[in-house]
XYZ file of C-alpha atoms in Angstrom:
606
model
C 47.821 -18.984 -0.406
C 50.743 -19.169 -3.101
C 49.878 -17.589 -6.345
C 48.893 -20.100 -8.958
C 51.309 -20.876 -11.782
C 51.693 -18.251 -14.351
C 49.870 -20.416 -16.980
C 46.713 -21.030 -14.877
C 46.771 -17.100 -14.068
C 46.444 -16.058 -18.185
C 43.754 -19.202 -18.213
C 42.418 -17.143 -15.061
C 41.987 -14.045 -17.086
C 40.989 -15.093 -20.321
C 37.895 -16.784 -18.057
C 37.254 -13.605 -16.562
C 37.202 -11.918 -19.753
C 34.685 -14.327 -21.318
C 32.540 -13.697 -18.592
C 32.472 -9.882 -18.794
C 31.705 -9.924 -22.284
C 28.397 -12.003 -21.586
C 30.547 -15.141 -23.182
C 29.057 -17.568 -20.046
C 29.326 -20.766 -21.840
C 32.684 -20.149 -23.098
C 33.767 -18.958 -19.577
C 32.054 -21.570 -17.787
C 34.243 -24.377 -19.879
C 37.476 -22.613 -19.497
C 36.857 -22.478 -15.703
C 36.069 -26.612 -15.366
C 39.123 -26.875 -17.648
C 41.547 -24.973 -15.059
C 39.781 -26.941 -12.280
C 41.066 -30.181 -14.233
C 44.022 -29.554 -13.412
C 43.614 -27.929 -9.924
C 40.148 -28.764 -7.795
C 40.924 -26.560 -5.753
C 42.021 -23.073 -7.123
C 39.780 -20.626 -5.765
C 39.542 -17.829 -8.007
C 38.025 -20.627 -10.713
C 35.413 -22.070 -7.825
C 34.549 -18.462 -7.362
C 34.198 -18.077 -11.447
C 31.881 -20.963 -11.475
C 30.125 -19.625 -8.606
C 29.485 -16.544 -10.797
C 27.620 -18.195 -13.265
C 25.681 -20.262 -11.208
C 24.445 -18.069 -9.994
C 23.751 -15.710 -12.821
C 22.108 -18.259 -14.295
C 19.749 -18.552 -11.384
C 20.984 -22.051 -9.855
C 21.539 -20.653 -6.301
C 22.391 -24.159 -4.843
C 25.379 -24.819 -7.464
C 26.377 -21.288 -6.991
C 26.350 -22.108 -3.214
C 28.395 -24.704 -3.353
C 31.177 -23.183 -5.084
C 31.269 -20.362 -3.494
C 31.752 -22.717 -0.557
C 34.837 -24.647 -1.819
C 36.042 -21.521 -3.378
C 36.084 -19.794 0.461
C 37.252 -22.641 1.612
C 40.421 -23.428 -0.063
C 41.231 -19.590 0.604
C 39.856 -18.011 3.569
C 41.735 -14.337 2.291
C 39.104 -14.772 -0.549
C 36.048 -12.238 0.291
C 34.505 -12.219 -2.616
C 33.388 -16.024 -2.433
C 32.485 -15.116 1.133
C 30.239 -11.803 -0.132
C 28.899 -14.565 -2.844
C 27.807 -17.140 -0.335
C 25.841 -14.371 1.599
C 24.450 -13.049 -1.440
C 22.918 -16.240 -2.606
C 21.606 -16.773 1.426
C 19.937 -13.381 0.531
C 18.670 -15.041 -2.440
C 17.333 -18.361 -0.647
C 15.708 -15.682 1.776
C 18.057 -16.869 4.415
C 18.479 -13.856 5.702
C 20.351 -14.442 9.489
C 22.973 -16.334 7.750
C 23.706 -13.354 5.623
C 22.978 -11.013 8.277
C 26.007 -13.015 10.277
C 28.393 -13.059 6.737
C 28.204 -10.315 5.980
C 28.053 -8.708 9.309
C 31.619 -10.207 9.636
C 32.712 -8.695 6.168
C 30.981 -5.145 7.659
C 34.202 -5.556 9.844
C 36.651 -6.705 8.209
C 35.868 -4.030 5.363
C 34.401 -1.411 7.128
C 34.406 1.110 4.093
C 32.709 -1.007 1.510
C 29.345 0.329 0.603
C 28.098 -2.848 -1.295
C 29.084 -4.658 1.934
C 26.964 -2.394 3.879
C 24.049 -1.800 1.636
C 23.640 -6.075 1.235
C 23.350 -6.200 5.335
C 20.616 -3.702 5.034
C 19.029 -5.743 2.910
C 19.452 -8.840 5.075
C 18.206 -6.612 8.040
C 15.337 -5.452 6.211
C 14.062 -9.634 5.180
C 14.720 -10.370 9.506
C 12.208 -7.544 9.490
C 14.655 -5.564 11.375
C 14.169 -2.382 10.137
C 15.873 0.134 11.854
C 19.113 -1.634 11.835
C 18.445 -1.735 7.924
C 17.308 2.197 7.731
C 21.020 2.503 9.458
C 22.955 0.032 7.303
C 21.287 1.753 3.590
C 22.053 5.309 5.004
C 25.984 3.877 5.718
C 25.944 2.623 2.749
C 25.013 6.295 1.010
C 27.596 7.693 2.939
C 30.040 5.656 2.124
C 29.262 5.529 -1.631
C 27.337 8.956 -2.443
C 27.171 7.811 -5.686
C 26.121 4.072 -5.509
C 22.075 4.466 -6.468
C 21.040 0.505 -5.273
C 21.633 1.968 -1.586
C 19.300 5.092 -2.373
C 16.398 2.566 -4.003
C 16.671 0.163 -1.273
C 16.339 3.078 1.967
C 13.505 4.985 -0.203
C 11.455 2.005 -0.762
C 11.937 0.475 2.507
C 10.933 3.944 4.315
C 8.018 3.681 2.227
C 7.078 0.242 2.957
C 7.542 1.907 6.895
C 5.201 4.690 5.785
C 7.586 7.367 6.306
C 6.880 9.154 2.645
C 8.380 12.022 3.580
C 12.135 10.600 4.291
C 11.503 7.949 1.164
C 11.056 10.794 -1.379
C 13.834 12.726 -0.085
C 16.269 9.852 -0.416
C 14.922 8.640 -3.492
C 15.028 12.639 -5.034
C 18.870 12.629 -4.321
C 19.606 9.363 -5.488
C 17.673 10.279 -8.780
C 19.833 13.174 -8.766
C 23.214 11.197 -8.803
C 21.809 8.495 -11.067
C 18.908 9.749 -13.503
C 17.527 6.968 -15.138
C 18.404 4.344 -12.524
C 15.331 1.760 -13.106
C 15.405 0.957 -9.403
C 15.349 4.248 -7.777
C 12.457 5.656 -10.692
C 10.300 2.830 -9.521
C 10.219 3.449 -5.983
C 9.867 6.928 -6.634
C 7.139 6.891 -8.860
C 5.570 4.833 -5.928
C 6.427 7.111 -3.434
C 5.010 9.758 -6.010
C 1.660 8.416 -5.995
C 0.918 9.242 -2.615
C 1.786 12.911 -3.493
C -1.831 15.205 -4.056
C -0.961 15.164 -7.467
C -1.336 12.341 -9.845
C 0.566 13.164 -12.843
C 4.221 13.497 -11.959
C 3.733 9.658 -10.194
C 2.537 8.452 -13.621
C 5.430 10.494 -15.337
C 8.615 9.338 -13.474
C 6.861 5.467 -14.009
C 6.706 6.356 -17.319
C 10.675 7.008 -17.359
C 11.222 4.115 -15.423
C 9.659 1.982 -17.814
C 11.673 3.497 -20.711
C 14.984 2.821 -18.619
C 14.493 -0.658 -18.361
C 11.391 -2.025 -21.125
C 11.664 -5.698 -20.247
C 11.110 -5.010 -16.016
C 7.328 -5.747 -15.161
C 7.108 -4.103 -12.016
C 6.959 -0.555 -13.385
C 4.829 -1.408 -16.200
C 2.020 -3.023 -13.527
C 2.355 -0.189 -11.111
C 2.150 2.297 -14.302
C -0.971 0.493 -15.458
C -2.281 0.442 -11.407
C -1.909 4.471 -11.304
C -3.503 5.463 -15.458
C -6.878 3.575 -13.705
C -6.816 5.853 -10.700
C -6.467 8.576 -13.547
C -9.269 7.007 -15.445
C -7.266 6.560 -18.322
C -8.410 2.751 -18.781
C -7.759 2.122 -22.270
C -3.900 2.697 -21.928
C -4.001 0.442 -18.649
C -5.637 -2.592 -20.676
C -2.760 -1.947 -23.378
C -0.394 -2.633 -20.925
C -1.508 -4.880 -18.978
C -2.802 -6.896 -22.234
C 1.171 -6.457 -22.679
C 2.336 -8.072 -19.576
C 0.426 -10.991 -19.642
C 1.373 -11.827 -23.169
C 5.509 -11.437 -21.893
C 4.779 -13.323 -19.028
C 2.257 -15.848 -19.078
C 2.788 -17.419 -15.983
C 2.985 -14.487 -13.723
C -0.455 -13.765 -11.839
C -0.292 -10.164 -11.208
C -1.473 -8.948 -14.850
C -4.120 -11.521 -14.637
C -5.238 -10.036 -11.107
C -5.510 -6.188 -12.555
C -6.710 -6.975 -15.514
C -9.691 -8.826 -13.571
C -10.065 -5.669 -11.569
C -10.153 -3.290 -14.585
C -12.905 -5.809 -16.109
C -15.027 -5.500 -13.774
C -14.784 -1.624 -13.756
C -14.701 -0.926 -17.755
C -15.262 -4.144 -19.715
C -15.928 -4.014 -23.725
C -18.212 -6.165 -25.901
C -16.147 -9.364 -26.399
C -14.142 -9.047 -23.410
C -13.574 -12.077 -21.462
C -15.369 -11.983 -17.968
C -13.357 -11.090 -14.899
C -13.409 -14.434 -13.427
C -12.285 -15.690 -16.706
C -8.956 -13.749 -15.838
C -8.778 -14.641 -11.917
C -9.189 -18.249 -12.707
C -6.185 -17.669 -15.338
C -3.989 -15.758 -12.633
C -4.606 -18.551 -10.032
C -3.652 -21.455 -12.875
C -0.675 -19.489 -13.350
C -0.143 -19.151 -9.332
C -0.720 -22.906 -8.729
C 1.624 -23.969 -11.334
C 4.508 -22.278 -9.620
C 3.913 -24.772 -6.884
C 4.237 -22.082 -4.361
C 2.207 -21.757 -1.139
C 1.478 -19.176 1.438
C 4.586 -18.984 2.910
C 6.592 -19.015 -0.641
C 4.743 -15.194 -1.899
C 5.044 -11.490 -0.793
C 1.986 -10.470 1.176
C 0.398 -8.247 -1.433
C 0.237 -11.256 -4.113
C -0.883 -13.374 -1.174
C -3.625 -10.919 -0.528
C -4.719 -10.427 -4.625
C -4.684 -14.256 -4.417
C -7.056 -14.138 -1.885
C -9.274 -12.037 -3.687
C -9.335 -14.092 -6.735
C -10.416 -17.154 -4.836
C -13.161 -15.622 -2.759
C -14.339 -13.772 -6.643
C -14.527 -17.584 -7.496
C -15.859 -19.076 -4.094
C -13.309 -20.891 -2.772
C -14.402 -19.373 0.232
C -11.716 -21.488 2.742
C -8.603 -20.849 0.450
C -9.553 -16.960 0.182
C -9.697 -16.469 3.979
C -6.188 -18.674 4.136
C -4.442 -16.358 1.945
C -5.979 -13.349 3.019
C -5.014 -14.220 6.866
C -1.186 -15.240 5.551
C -1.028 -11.724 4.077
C -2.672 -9.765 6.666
C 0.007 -11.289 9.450
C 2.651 -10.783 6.882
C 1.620 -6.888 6.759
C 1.016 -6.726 10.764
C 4.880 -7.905 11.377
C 6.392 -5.269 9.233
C 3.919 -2.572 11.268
C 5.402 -4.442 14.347
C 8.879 -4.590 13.330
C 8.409 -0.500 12.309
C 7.006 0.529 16.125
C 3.496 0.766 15.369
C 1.167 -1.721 16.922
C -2.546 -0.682 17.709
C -3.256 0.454 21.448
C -6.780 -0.167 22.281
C -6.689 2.036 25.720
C -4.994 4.895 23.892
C -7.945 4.699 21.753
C -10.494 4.774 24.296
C -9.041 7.051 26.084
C -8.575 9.545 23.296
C -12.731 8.940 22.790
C -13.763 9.112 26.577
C -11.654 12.668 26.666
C -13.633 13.966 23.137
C -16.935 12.631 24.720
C -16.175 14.043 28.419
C -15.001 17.703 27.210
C -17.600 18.323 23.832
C -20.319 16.816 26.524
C -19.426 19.881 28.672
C -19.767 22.018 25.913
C -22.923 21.055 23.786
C -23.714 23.337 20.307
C -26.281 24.898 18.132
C -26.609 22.823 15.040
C -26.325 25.173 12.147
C -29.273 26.592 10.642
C -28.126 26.419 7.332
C -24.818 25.267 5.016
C -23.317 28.193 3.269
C -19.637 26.524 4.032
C -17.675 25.249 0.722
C -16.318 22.216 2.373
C -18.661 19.209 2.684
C -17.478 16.662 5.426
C -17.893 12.875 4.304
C -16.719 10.994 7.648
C -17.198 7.296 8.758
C -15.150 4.128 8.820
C -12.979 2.978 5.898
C -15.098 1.144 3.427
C -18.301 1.951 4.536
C -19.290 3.904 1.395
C -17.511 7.161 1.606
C -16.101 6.907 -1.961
C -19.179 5.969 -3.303
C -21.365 8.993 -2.173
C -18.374 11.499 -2.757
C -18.290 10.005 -6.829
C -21.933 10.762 -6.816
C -22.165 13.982 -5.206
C -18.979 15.169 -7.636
C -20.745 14.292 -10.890
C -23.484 17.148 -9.132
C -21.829 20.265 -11.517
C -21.771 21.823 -8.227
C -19.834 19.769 -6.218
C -15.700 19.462 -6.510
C -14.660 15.624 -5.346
C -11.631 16.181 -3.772
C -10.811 12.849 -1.903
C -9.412 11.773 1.332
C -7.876 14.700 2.140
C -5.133 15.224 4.987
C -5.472 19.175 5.572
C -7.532 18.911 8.849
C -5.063 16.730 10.678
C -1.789 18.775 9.028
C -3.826 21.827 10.475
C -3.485 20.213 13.779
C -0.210 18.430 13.745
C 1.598 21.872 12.691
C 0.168 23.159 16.181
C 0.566 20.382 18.392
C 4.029 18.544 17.362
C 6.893 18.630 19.218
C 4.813 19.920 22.145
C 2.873 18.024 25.189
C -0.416 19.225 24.311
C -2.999 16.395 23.236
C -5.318 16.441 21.353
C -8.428 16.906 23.445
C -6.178 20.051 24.995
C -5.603 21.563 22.048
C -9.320 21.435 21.206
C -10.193 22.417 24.270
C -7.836 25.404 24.015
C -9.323 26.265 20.812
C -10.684 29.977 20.594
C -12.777 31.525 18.254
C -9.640 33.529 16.484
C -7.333 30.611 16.080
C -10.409 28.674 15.150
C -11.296 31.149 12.130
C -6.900 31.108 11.103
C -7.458 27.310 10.844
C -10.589 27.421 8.470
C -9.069 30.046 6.417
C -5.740 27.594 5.984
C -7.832 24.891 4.702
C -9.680 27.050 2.888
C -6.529 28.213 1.241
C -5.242 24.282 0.640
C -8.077 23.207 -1.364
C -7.122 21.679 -4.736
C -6.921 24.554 -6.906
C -9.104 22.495 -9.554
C -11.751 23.382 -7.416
C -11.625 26.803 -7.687
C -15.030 27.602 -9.462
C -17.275 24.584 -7.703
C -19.549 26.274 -5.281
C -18.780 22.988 -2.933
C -15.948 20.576 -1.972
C -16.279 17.183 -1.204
C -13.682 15.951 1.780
C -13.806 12.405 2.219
C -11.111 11.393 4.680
C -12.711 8.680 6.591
C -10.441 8.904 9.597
C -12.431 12.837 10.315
C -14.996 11.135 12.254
C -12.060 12.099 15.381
C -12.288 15.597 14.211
C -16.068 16.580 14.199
C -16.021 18.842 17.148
C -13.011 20.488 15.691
C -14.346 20.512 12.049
C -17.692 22.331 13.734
C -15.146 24.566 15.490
C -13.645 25.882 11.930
C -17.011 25.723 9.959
C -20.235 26.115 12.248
C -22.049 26.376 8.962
C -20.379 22.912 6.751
C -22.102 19.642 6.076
C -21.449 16.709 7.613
C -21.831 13.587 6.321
C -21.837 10.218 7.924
C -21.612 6.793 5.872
C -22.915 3.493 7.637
C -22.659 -0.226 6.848
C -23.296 -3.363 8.549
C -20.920 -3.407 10.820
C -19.642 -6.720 9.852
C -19.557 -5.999 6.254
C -17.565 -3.167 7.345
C -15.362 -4.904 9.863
C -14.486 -8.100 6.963
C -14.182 -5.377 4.121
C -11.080 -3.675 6.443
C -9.496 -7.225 6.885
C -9.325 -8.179 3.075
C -8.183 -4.554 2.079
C -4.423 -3.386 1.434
C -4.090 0.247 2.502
C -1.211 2.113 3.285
C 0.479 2.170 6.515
C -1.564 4.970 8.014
C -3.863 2.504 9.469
C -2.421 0.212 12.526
C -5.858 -1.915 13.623
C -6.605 -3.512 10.186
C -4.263 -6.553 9.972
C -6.220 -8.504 13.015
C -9.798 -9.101 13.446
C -10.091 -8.718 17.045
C -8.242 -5.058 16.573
C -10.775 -4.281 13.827
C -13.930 -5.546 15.938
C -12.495 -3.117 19.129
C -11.608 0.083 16.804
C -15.176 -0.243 14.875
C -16.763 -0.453 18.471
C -15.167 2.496 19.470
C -15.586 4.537 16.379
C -19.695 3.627 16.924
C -19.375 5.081 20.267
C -17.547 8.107 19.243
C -19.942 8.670 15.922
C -23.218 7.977 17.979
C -21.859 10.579 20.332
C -21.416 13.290 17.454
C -24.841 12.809 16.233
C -26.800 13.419 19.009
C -24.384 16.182 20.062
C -24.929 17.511 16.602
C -28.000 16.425 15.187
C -27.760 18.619 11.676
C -24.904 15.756 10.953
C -26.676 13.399 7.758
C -26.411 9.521 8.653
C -26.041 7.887 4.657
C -26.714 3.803 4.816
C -25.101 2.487 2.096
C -27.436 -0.514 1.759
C -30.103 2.206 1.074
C -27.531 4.020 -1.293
C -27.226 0.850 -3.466
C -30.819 -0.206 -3.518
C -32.295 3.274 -4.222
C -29.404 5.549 -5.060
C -31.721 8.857 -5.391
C -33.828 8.520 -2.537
C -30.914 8.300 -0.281
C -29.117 11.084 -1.749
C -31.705 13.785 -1.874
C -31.954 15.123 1.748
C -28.281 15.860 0.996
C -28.927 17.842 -2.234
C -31.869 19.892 -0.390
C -29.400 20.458 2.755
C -27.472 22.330 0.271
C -29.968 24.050 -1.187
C -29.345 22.012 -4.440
C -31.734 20.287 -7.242
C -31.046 16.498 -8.605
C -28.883 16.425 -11.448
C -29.257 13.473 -13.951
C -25.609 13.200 -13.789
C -25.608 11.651 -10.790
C -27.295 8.776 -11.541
C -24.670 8.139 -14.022
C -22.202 8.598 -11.852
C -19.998 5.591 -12.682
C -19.134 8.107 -16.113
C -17.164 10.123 -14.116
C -13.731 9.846 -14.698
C -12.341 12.176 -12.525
C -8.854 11.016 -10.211
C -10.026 8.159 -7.393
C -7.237 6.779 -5.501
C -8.841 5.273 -2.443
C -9.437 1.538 -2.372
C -12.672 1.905 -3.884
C -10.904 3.376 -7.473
C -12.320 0.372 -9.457
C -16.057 -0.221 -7.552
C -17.209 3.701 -8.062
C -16.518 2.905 -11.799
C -19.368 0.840 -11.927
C -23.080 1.465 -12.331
C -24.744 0.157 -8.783
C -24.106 -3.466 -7.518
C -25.418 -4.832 -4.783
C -23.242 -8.295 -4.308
C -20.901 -6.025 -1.444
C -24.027 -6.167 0.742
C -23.759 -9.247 3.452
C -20.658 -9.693 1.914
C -19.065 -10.943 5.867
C -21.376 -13.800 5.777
C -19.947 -16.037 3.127
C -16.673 -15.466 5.794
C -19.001 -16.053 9.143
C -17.075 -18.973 10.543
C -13.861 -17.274 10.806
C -15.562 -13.963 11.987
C -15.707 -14.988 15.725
C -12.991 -12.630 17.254
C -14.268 -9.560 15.233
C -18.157 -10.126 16.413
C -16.729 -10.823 20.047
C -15.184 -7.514 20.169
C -18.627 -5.637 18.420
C -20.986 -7.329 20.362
C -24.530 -6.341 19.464
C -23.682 -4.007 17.123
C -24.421 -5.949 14.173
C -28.042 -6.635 15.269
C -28.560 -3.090 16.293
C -27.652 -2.481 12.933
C -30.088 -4.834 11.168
C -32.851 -3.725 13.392
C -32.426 0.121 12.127
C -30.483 1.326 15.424
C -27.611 3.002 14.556
């Protein structure tokens, strides 16, 4: 295309000019003045394209980037504009196609490559994203959006791990990049410890003041810390900046119930206030991210709206189960019973002595995922006897570091266990205990998920407690479904996966206990209705006396960072019994897969 004439080329640049200094209303009249006299120049279409779309009017900005590409097809940059306002409209495989074609026709461009990870990553196509964001750091080491982007989508994948290490170097090249502190003061957070998440949010919020998202997540990780009073300043903080965005509304709601003050507002008051504020945006299911879709849910089943709850919560859960999909993992239900029938056939073979007493530090707390293991842990850690150290991951590191990379299962490697390499294993998790724990006489390990590794657990410590939590199985079962946890858990998107794993962690757990009976069933029904009573035969196993601490263990503000942070903050409640049934008409699928479990339950047969 012929090179406009020399005056429209100095109107050109004085535009241009107006718009890098912020000057958008002077820039967006000097551009409609050059298009006066020529409709069609290109470089002025893409101007106006600019500011449409700075100022947020994607369609305009659509538009002209369209007539600007169109009356020069050598013009990229209106073709890069239309696919970044199709990333925008969240239409992602028409910007996977643009700017696929501008991948080839500038193959050494890292913005090119880094905005077709991103319209990889919205077709949920996520290792053809992973591969565009690492091009994109190779091709511009220094170009920190590409870093943010890979380290929070490898998070969102559940590969921590990776996601810290990119998100480390691209803090490295770019200190106080907003973007890349956020992500890795979420990445952070999953870290043992607490304080260096909280710090780098901290830093991200000073980088950029006016950005939400690091202020909520801040506020999210100083309750976990038990530091509520500077979560309700910030969050008191957001909501008054942003009146019409829910998410404040949501945590505050949550803190309330955990830590509310004379005067305060109830918690519904602020649910009902997040919703308004959702409902006035006009947007439905479909229109929000699954984890505002699932706090949505919880606000409406807090308020009864039983019907819209269960919508939102089911929009969110399929929302979560895609990107597991997209990622590899789906759950295998014959892997799983398989994996049980070889524990049950090989510790069958070789039955055990329960111990005859615990003089072991570590006390086991094992069972499904919200079936009250965070709630005995925070009352047996306000004992000044007993360390709470949380869900942690030692006894499966213990066993991955031996079995990965190799063909060995793990029933073999169990089964190949002797009493030498059995000893080297408890003196390696002896070793990794918190070193906050140091002068408690025991240590509380509540990692649901170590039902699997009883025998093995009995293997390293003949002489440990083991605890088992119980629930209705239902309650259990619909509390799974309307939780967000990480991505460490692959059956609890779908209620007929959640109905088969719970079925098959009953067969596994019934299996332990009569194998070894010195293991301590703990109903959390009787836990809520009379707290001591359920608790003692646990304090005389270990050779312990009641402490009036305990009772009061909703005090204790020591680090919780399981999904039950906010409930073990509160003195006993009992409205999270029978909890499934105001849900029983959708509930069909899970019960189908559980069978008479629930009633076995109810009648006392666990």
């Amino acid at each position: 295309m012929p090179a406009p004439p020399i005056h429209i080329q100095t109107k050109l640049r004085q535009a241009f000019d107006l718009l890098n200094a912020g000057r958008d209303d002077e820039a967006r009249r000097a551009g409609k003045d050059i298009l006066k006299s020529m409709p069609r120049e290109p470089n002025a279409l893409y101007l106006l394209g600019v500011l449409h779309h700075k100022a947020g009017d994607l369609k305009e900005a659509a538009r002209f980037f369209e007539k600007s590409y169109a009356a020069d097809r050598s013009n990229l940059a209106s073709y890069s504009g239309i696919g970044i306002v199709r990333l925008d409209q969240g239409r992602f495989a028409e910007a996977a196609k643009i700017f696929e074609d501008l991948r080839r026709a500038m193959p050494r461009d890292p913005v090119i490559a880094n905005n077709l990870g991103l319209a990889y990553k919205g077709l949920d196509r996520h290792e053809a994203a992973v591969g565009a964001f690492e091009a994109a750091i190779a091709l511009g080491p220094d170009y920190a959006d590409a870093y943010a982007n890979l380290g929070a989508l490898l998070t969102t994948l559940g590969d921590n791990a990776r996601a810290l290490d990119v998100l480390q170097r691209g803090r490295r090249i770019s200190p106080k990049d907003p973007s890349i502190l956020l992500h890795l003061g979420s990445v952070l957070a999953f870290e043992p410890e607490l304080q260096p998440a909280i710090d780098v949010l901290k830093e991200a919020v000073a980088a950029d003041p006016k950005a939400m998202e690091p202020r909520w997540r801040l506020a999210s990780l100083l309750v976990n810390k038990g530091e509520f009073d500077a979560a309700r300043d910030i969050l008191d903080r957001l909501i008054e900046e942003a009146p019409d965005d829910p998410t404040a509304y949501f945590d505050l709601a949550d803190l309330l119930e955990a830590r509310s003050k004379p005067g305060d507002d109830p918690p519904e008051e602020y649910r009902r206030r997040g919703l308004a504020a959702h409902e006035r945006s006009g947007a439905q299911t479909k229109d929000v991210s699954h984890i505002l879709s699932h706090r949505i849910a919880q606000s409406y089943e807090a308020i009864g709206a039983y019907d819209k709850a269960f919508r939102f919560y089911s929009t969110a859960q399929n929302g979560f189960r895609q990107i597991m999909k997209a990622a590899g993992k789906e759950y295998d239900p014959a892997a799983v019973e398989d994996l049980y029938d070889g524990l049950i056939d090989y510790f069958s073979a070789h039955p055990m002595e329960p111990p005859a007493r615990v003089d072991a530090r570590p006390i086991f707390i094992v069972g499904m995922p919200r079936s009250g293991t965070s709630l005995l842990e925070q009352v047996l850690a306000s004992h000044p006897a007993i360390f709470g150290a949380g869900e942690l991951m030692t006894v499966p590191e213990l066993v991955e570091r031996r079995i990965g990379g190799t063909d060995r299962g793990f029933v073999e490697f169990v089964a190949g266990l002797d009493s030498a390499v059995a000893e080297e294993l408890a003196r390696e998790y002896l070793d990794a205990l918190p070193a906050a724990s140091s002068d408690a006489r025991f240590v509380t390990d509540k990692l649901p998920a170590n039902f699997l590794n009883v025998g093995l657990i009995r293997r390293m410590f003949p002489n440990a407690l083991i605890l088992n939590t119980l629930r209705h199985p239902l309650d259990v079962g619909w509390s799974v479904f309307v939780q967000k946890f990480g991505n460490h858990l692959v059956y609890d998107h779908d209620l007929t996966d959640i109905g088969h794993y719970y079925a098959q962690y009953d067969r596994l757990m019934k299996f332990w206990r009569d194998w070894d009976s010195s293991i301590i069933p703990v109903r959390y029904e009787d836990m809520v209705s009379d707290m001591q009573a359920t608790i003692m035969p646990v304090i005389e196993a270990l050779g312990l006396t009641w402490d009036p601490a305990m009772a009061r263990f909703f005090e204790n503000d020591r680090e919780v960072r399981t999904a039950s942070r906010l409930q073990v903050r509160r003195p006993i409640y009992t409205s999270s019994v029978a909890r499934w049934k105001r849900f029983e008409q959708w509930l069909g699928p899970m019960l189908n897969q559980m069978g008479s479990l629930p009633g076995d339950y109810e009648e006392g047969n666990i």
